[in-house]
CSV table of C-alpha atoms in Angstrom, one decimal:
chain,number,residue,atom,x,y,z
A,10,MET,CA,183.3,-51.3,127.1
A,11,ALA,CA,183.0,-49.7,124.0
A,12,ALA,CA,180.7,-47.0,125.5
A,13,GLU,CA,183.2,-46.4,128.2
A,14,ALA,CA,186.1,-46.0,125.6
A,15,ALA,CA,184.1,-43.7,123.5
A,16,GLU,CA,183.2,-41.5,126.7
A,17,ALA,CA,187.2,-41.4,127.4
A,18,GLU,CA,187.7,-40.3,123.5
A,19,ALA,CA,185.2,-38.0,123.7
A,20,ALA,CA,186.7,-36.5,127.0
A,21,GLU,CA,190.2,-36.2,125.9
A,22,ALA,CA,189.1,-34.6,122.3
A,23,ALA,CA,186.9,-32.1,124.6
A,24,GLU,CA,189.9,-31.3,126.8
A,25,ALA,CA,192.2,-30.8,123.7
A,26,ALA,CA,189.7,-28.4,122.0
A,27,GLU,CA,189.7,-26.3,125.2
A,28,VAL,CA,193.6,-26.1,125.0
A,29,ALA,CA,193.5,-25.1,121.4
A,30,GLU,CA,190.6,-22.6,121.9
A,31,ALA,CA,192.6,-21.0,124.9
A,32,ALA,CA,195.7,-20.7,122.7
A,33,GLU,CA,193.7,-18.9,120.0
A,34,THR,CA,191.9,-16.8,122.0
A,35,ALA,CA,195.4,-15.4,123.6
A,36,ALA,CA,196.7,-14.9,120.3
A,37,LEU,CA,193.8,-13.2,118.9
A,38,ALA,CA,193.7,-10.9,121.9
A,39,GLU,CA,197.3,-9.6,121.6
A,40,GLY,CA,196.1,-8.6,117.6
A,41,GLY,CA,198.0,-11.4,116.0
A,42,ARG,CA,196.9,-14.7,114.5
A,43,PRO,CA,197.0,-17.9,115.9
A,44,PRO,CA,200.5,-19.2,116.2
A,45,ALA,CA,201.6,-21.9,113.7
A,46,PRO,CA,202.6,-24.1,116.0
A,47,ALA,CA,199.5,-24.2,117.8
A,48,ARG,CA,198.8,-27.8,117.1
A,49,THR,CA,202.1,-28.6,118.8
A,50,LEU,CA,201.1,-26.7,121.8
A,51,ARG,CA,197.8,-28.5,122.1
A,52,THR,CA,199.3,-32.0,121.7
A,53,SER,CA,202.0,-31.4,124.2
A,54,ARG,CA,199.8,-29.8,126.8
A,55,THR,CA,196.8,-32.7,126.2
A,56,SER,CA,199.8,-35.1,126.7
A,57,ALA,CA,201.0,-33.8,129.8
A,58,LYS,CA,197.3,-33.6,131.1
A,59,GLY,CA,197.2,-37.3,130.1
A,60,GLU,CA,200.3,-38.4,132.1
A,61,GLN,CA,198.9,-36.5,135.2
A,62,THR,CA,195.8,-38.4,134.9
A,63,ARG,CA,197.4,-41.7,134.6
A,64,ALA,CA,199.5,-40.9,137.4
A,65,ARG,CA,196.7,-39.8,139.8
A,66,LEU,CA,195.3,-43.4,138.6
A,67,VAL,CA,198.2,-45.1,139.7
A,68,ALA,CA,198.4,-43.3,142.8
A,69,ALA,CA,194.7,-44.1,143.5
A,70,ALA,CA,195.2,-47.9,142.8
A,71,ARG,CA,198.3,-47.9,145.1
A,72,THR,CA,196.2,-46.5,148.0
A,73,LEU,CA,193.5,-49.1,147.5
A,74,LEU,CA,195.8,-51.7,147.1
A,75,ALA,CA,197.6,-51.2,150.2
A,76,GLY,CA,194.2,-50.8,152.1
A,77,GLU,CA,192.4,-53.7,153.8
A,78,GLY,CA,190.0,-54.4,150.8
A,79,PHE,CA,192.6,-55.1,147.9
A,80,ALA,CA,190.6,-58.3,147.1
A,81,ARG,CA,187.9,-56.2,146.0
A,82,PHE,CA,190.1,-53.8,144.2
A,83,SER,CA,188.5,-52.7,140.6
A,84,THR,CA,189.2,-50.1,138.0
A,85,ARG,CA,185.8,-48.7,139.0
A,86,ASN,CA,187.0,-48.1,142.6
A,87,VAL,CA,189.9,-46.6,141.4
A,88,ALA,CA,188.3,-44.3,139.0
A,89,ALA,CA,185.8,-43.4,141.9
A,90,LEU,CA,188.6,-42.5,144.3
A,91,CYS,CA,190.2,-40.2,141.4
A,92,GLY,CA,187.2,-38.2,140.8
A,93,ILE,CA,186.9,-39.3,137.0
A,94,SER,CA,184.9,-41.4,135.0
A,95,HIS,CA,185.3,-45.3,134.5
A,96,GLY,CA,185.6,-44.8,130.9
A,97,MET,CA,188.5,-42.3,131.5
A,98,CYS,CA,190.2,-45.0,133.6
A,99,HIS,CA,190.0,-47.5,130.7
A,100,TYR,CA,191.3,-44.9,128.2
A,101,HIS,CA,194.6,-45.1,130.1
A,102,PHE,CA,194.3,-48.6,131.4
A,103,LYS,CA,192.6,-51.3,129.1
A,104,ASP,CA,191.7,-53.5,132.4
A,105,ARG,CA,192.5,-54.2,135.9
A,106,THR,CA,195.7,-56.0,135.4
A,107,ASP,CA,197.2,-53.4,133.1
A,108,LEU,CA,196.7,-51.0,136.4
A,109,ILE,CA,198.1,-53.5,138.7
A,110,VAL,CA,201.1,-54.0,136.5
A,111,ALA,CA,201.5,-50.2,136.2
A,112,VAL,CA,201.7,-50.0,140.5
A,113,VAL,CA,204.3,-52.8,140.1
A,114,GLN,CA,206.5,-51.0,137.9
A,115,ASP,CA,205.7,-47.6,140.1
A,116,ILE,CA,207.0,-49.0,143.2
A,117,GLY,CA,210.2,-50.4,141.8
A,118,PRO,CA,212.4,-46.9,142.5
A,119,GLU,CA,211.2,-47.0,146.0
A,120,TRP,CA,212.7,-50.6,147.0
A,121,ILE,CA,214.9,-51.5,144.3
A,122,GLY,CA,216.4,-48.4,143.2
A,123,PRO,CA,218.1,-47.7,146.7
A,124,MET,CA,219.7,-51.0,146.7
A,125,GLU,CA,220.9,-50.8,143.1
A,126,ALA,CA,222.7,-47.5,144.1
A,127,ALA,CA,224.3,-49.1,147.2
A,128,VAL,CA,225.7,-52.1,145.1
A,129,ASP,CA,226.6,-50.2,141.8
A,130,ARG,CA,228.2,-47.0,143.5
A,131,PRO,CA,232.1,-47.5,143.5
A,132,GLY,CA,233.8,-49.2,146.4
A,133,SER,CA,235.2,-52.2,147.4
A,134,PHE,CA,233.1,-55.5,148.4
A,135,ALA,CA,233.4,-54.4,152.2
A,136,GLU,CA,232.4,-50.7,151.5
A,137,ARG,CA,229.3,-52.1,149.4
A,138,ALA,CA,228.3,-54.6,151.7
A,139,GLU,CA,228.0,-52.1,154.5
A,140,ARG,CA,225.8,-50.0,152.5
A,141,VAL,CA,223.7,-53.0,151.7
A,142,ILE,CA,223.4,-53.9,155.4
A,143,GLY,CA,222.1,-50.4,156.2
A,144,LEU,CA,219.5,-50.5,153.8
A,145,LEU,CA,218.3,-54.1,155.0
A,146,THR,CA,218.2,-53.0,158.3
A,147,GLN,CA,215.7,-50.4,157.4
A,148,PRO,CA,212.0,-51.3,158.3
A,149,GLU,CA,209.7,-51.5,155.1
A,150,GLY,CA,207.2,-48.9,155.7
A,151,PRO,CA,203.5,-50.3,156.4
A,152,ASP,CA,202.1,-49.1,153.2
A,153,LEU,CA,204.8,-50.6,150.9
A,154,SER,CA,204.6,-53.7,152.9
A,155,ARG,CA,201.0,-54.0,152.4
A,156,LEU,CA,201.4,-53.4,148.6
A,157,HIS,CA,203.7,-56.2,148.3
A,158,SER,CA,201.4,-58.3,150.0
A,159,ALA,CA,198.6,-57.4,147.8
A,160,LEU,CA,200.6,-57.6,144.6
A,161,HIS,CA,202.0,-61.2,145.4
A,162,TRP,CA,198.2,-62.4,146.2
A,163,PHE,CA,197.4,-60.9,142.7
A,164,ALA,CA,200.5,-62.6,141.1
A,165,LEU,CA,199.3,-65.9,142.4
A,166,ASN,CA,196.1,-65.5,140.4
A,167,ASP,CA,197.0,-63.7,137.3
A,168,ASP,CA,199.7,-64.6,135.1
A,169,ARG,CA,200.5,-60.9,133.7
A,170,VAL,CA,200.8,-59.5,137.2
A,171,ARG,CA,203.1,-62.6,138.1
A,172,ALA,CA,205.2,-61.9,135.1
A,173,ALA,CA,205.6,-58.3,136.2
A,174,VAL,CA,206.5,-59.1,139.8
A,175,ASP,CA,208.8,-62.0,138.8
A,176,ALA,CA,210.6,-59.4,136.7
A,177,GLU,CA,211.1,-56.9,139.4
A,178,TYR,CA,212.0,-59.7,141.9
A,179,LEU,CA,214.5,-60.8,139.2
A,180,ARG,CA,216.1,-57.0,139.5
A,181,TRP,CA,216.2,-57.3,143.2
A,182,ARG,CA,218.0,-60.5,143.1
A,183,GLU,CA,220.4,-59.3,140.7
A,184,CYS,CA,221.5,-56.4,143.1
A,185,PHE,CA,222.9,-59.1,145.5
A,186,VAL,CA,224.5,-61.1,142.6
A,187,ARG,CA,226.4,-58.0,141.8
A,188,LEU,CA,227.6,-57.5,145.3
A,189,PHE,CA,229.1,-61.1,145.4
A,190,ARG,CA,230.4,-60.5,141.7
A,191,VAL,CA,232.6,-57.8,143.2
A,192,LEU,CA,233.7,-60.1,145.9
A,193,ALA,CA,234.5,-62.9,143.3
A,194,ASP,CA,236.4,-60.4,141.4
A,195,GLU,CA,238.5,-59.5,144.2
A,196,HIS,CA,239.5,-63.2,144.8
A,197,ASP,CA,240.3,-63.6,141.0
A,198,GLY,CA,237.1,-65.2,140.1
A,199,ALA,CA,237.4,-67.9,142.8
A,200,PHE,CA,233.7,-68.6,143.1
A,201,ASP,CA,230.2,-68.1,141.2
A,202,PRO,CA,228.3,-65.0,142.7
A,203,VAL,CA,225.0,-66.3,142.0
A,204,PRO,CA,224.4,-68.7,144.9
A,205,PRO,CA,225.5,-66.5,147.8
A,206,GLY,CA,223.9,-63.5,145.8
A,207,THR,CA,220.4,-65.6,145.6
A,208,ALA,CA,220.7,-66.9,149.2
A,209,LEU,CA,221.0,-63.2,150.6
A,210,ALA,CA,218.3,-62.1,148.3
A,211,ALA,CA,215.9,-64.9,149.6
A,212,ALA,CA,217.2,-64.2,153.5
A,213,SER,CA,216.4,-60.8,153.1
A,214,ASP,CA,212.7,-61.3,151.9
A,215,GLY,CA,212.3,-63.5,154.7
A,216,LEU,CA,213.7,-61.1,157.1
A,217,ALA,CA,211.6,-58.3,156.1
A,218,ALA,CA,208.5,-60.7,156.7
A,219,LEU,CA,209.9,-61.6,160.2
A,220,GLN,CA,210.2,-58.1,161.1
A,221,SER,CA,206.6,-57.2,160.3
A,222,LEU,CA,205.6,-59.9,162.6
A,223,ASP,CA,207.9,-59.9,165.5
A,224,SER,CA,209.6,-56.2,166.2
A,225,ARG,CA,212.0,-57.9,169.0
A,226,VAL,CA,214.1,-59.3,165.9
A,227,ASP,CA,217.6,-57.4,165.7
A,228,PRO,CA,217.8,-56.8,162.0
A,229,GLU,CA,221.3,-55.4,161.9
A,230,ALA,CA,222.6,-58.5,163.9
A,231,THR,CA,220.7,-60.8,161.7
A,232,VAL,CA,221.9,-59.3,158.4
A,233,ARG,CA,225.6,-59.2,159.6
A,234,VAL,CA,225.6,-62.8,160.3
A,235,LEU,CA,224.0,-63.3,156.9
A,236,VAL,CA,226.4,-61.5,155.1
A,237,GLU,CA,229.5,-62.6,156.7
A,238,GLY,CA,228.5,-66.3,156.8
A,239,LEU,CA,227.9,-66.0,153.0
A,240,THR,CA,231.0,-64.2,152.4
A,241,ALA,CA,233.2,-66.8,154.4
A,242,ALA,CA,231.6,-69.7,152.7
A,243,ALA,CA,232.0,-68.2,149.1
A,244,VAL,CA,235.8,-67.3,149.7
A,245,ARG,CA,236.5,-70.6,151.1
A,246,ARG,CA,234.8,-72.8,148.7
A,247,PRO,CA,237.3,-75.0,146.6
């Protein structure tokens, strides 16, 4: 591990030196002196390059996790798919778990972001509920579905992955709680929005799993029954 870290640091240092040398050469070619902010330029360009490398590693990790061999997922395999050294991978991620957690955070905007936007955009409960129903009836893409399966598998065996996955699912459940909070406010706070919101979140997860196994399921009819039933139960609750 020490040798790999040293290799990564050496590669980053060499890259930074190349950027600095290029800036100085360009300045001298113009008959001037190397610009004073050369260090800032070098740092920003090196940082940008590092962010690009990190993004490539996360993308490669997603590809491997969504594949059939996710149980053999390793930083070495991710680095190989990226075409970079194993040491460079460990420069950005200290271990396999760090990389998996980065994937958990990376996919959040794809499946939680749209739901947050649907719930939080202005409108009545009925208007927001229609937006939510529209999203829940869209089938989950195969890659994202396999990614979720892989991440759940790792969460069962790694506490740090479990904590990251739990945090993302809390965001997911909070979307539905906020949806029913709008309904509760429309009825002067007549009920606690947490139970119906949590129930809809759990049911939607089950529906996604069912859809992946049985294409005959009518998602829109199912989701409407869920939303209408939970709404009626919440409003008439004493």
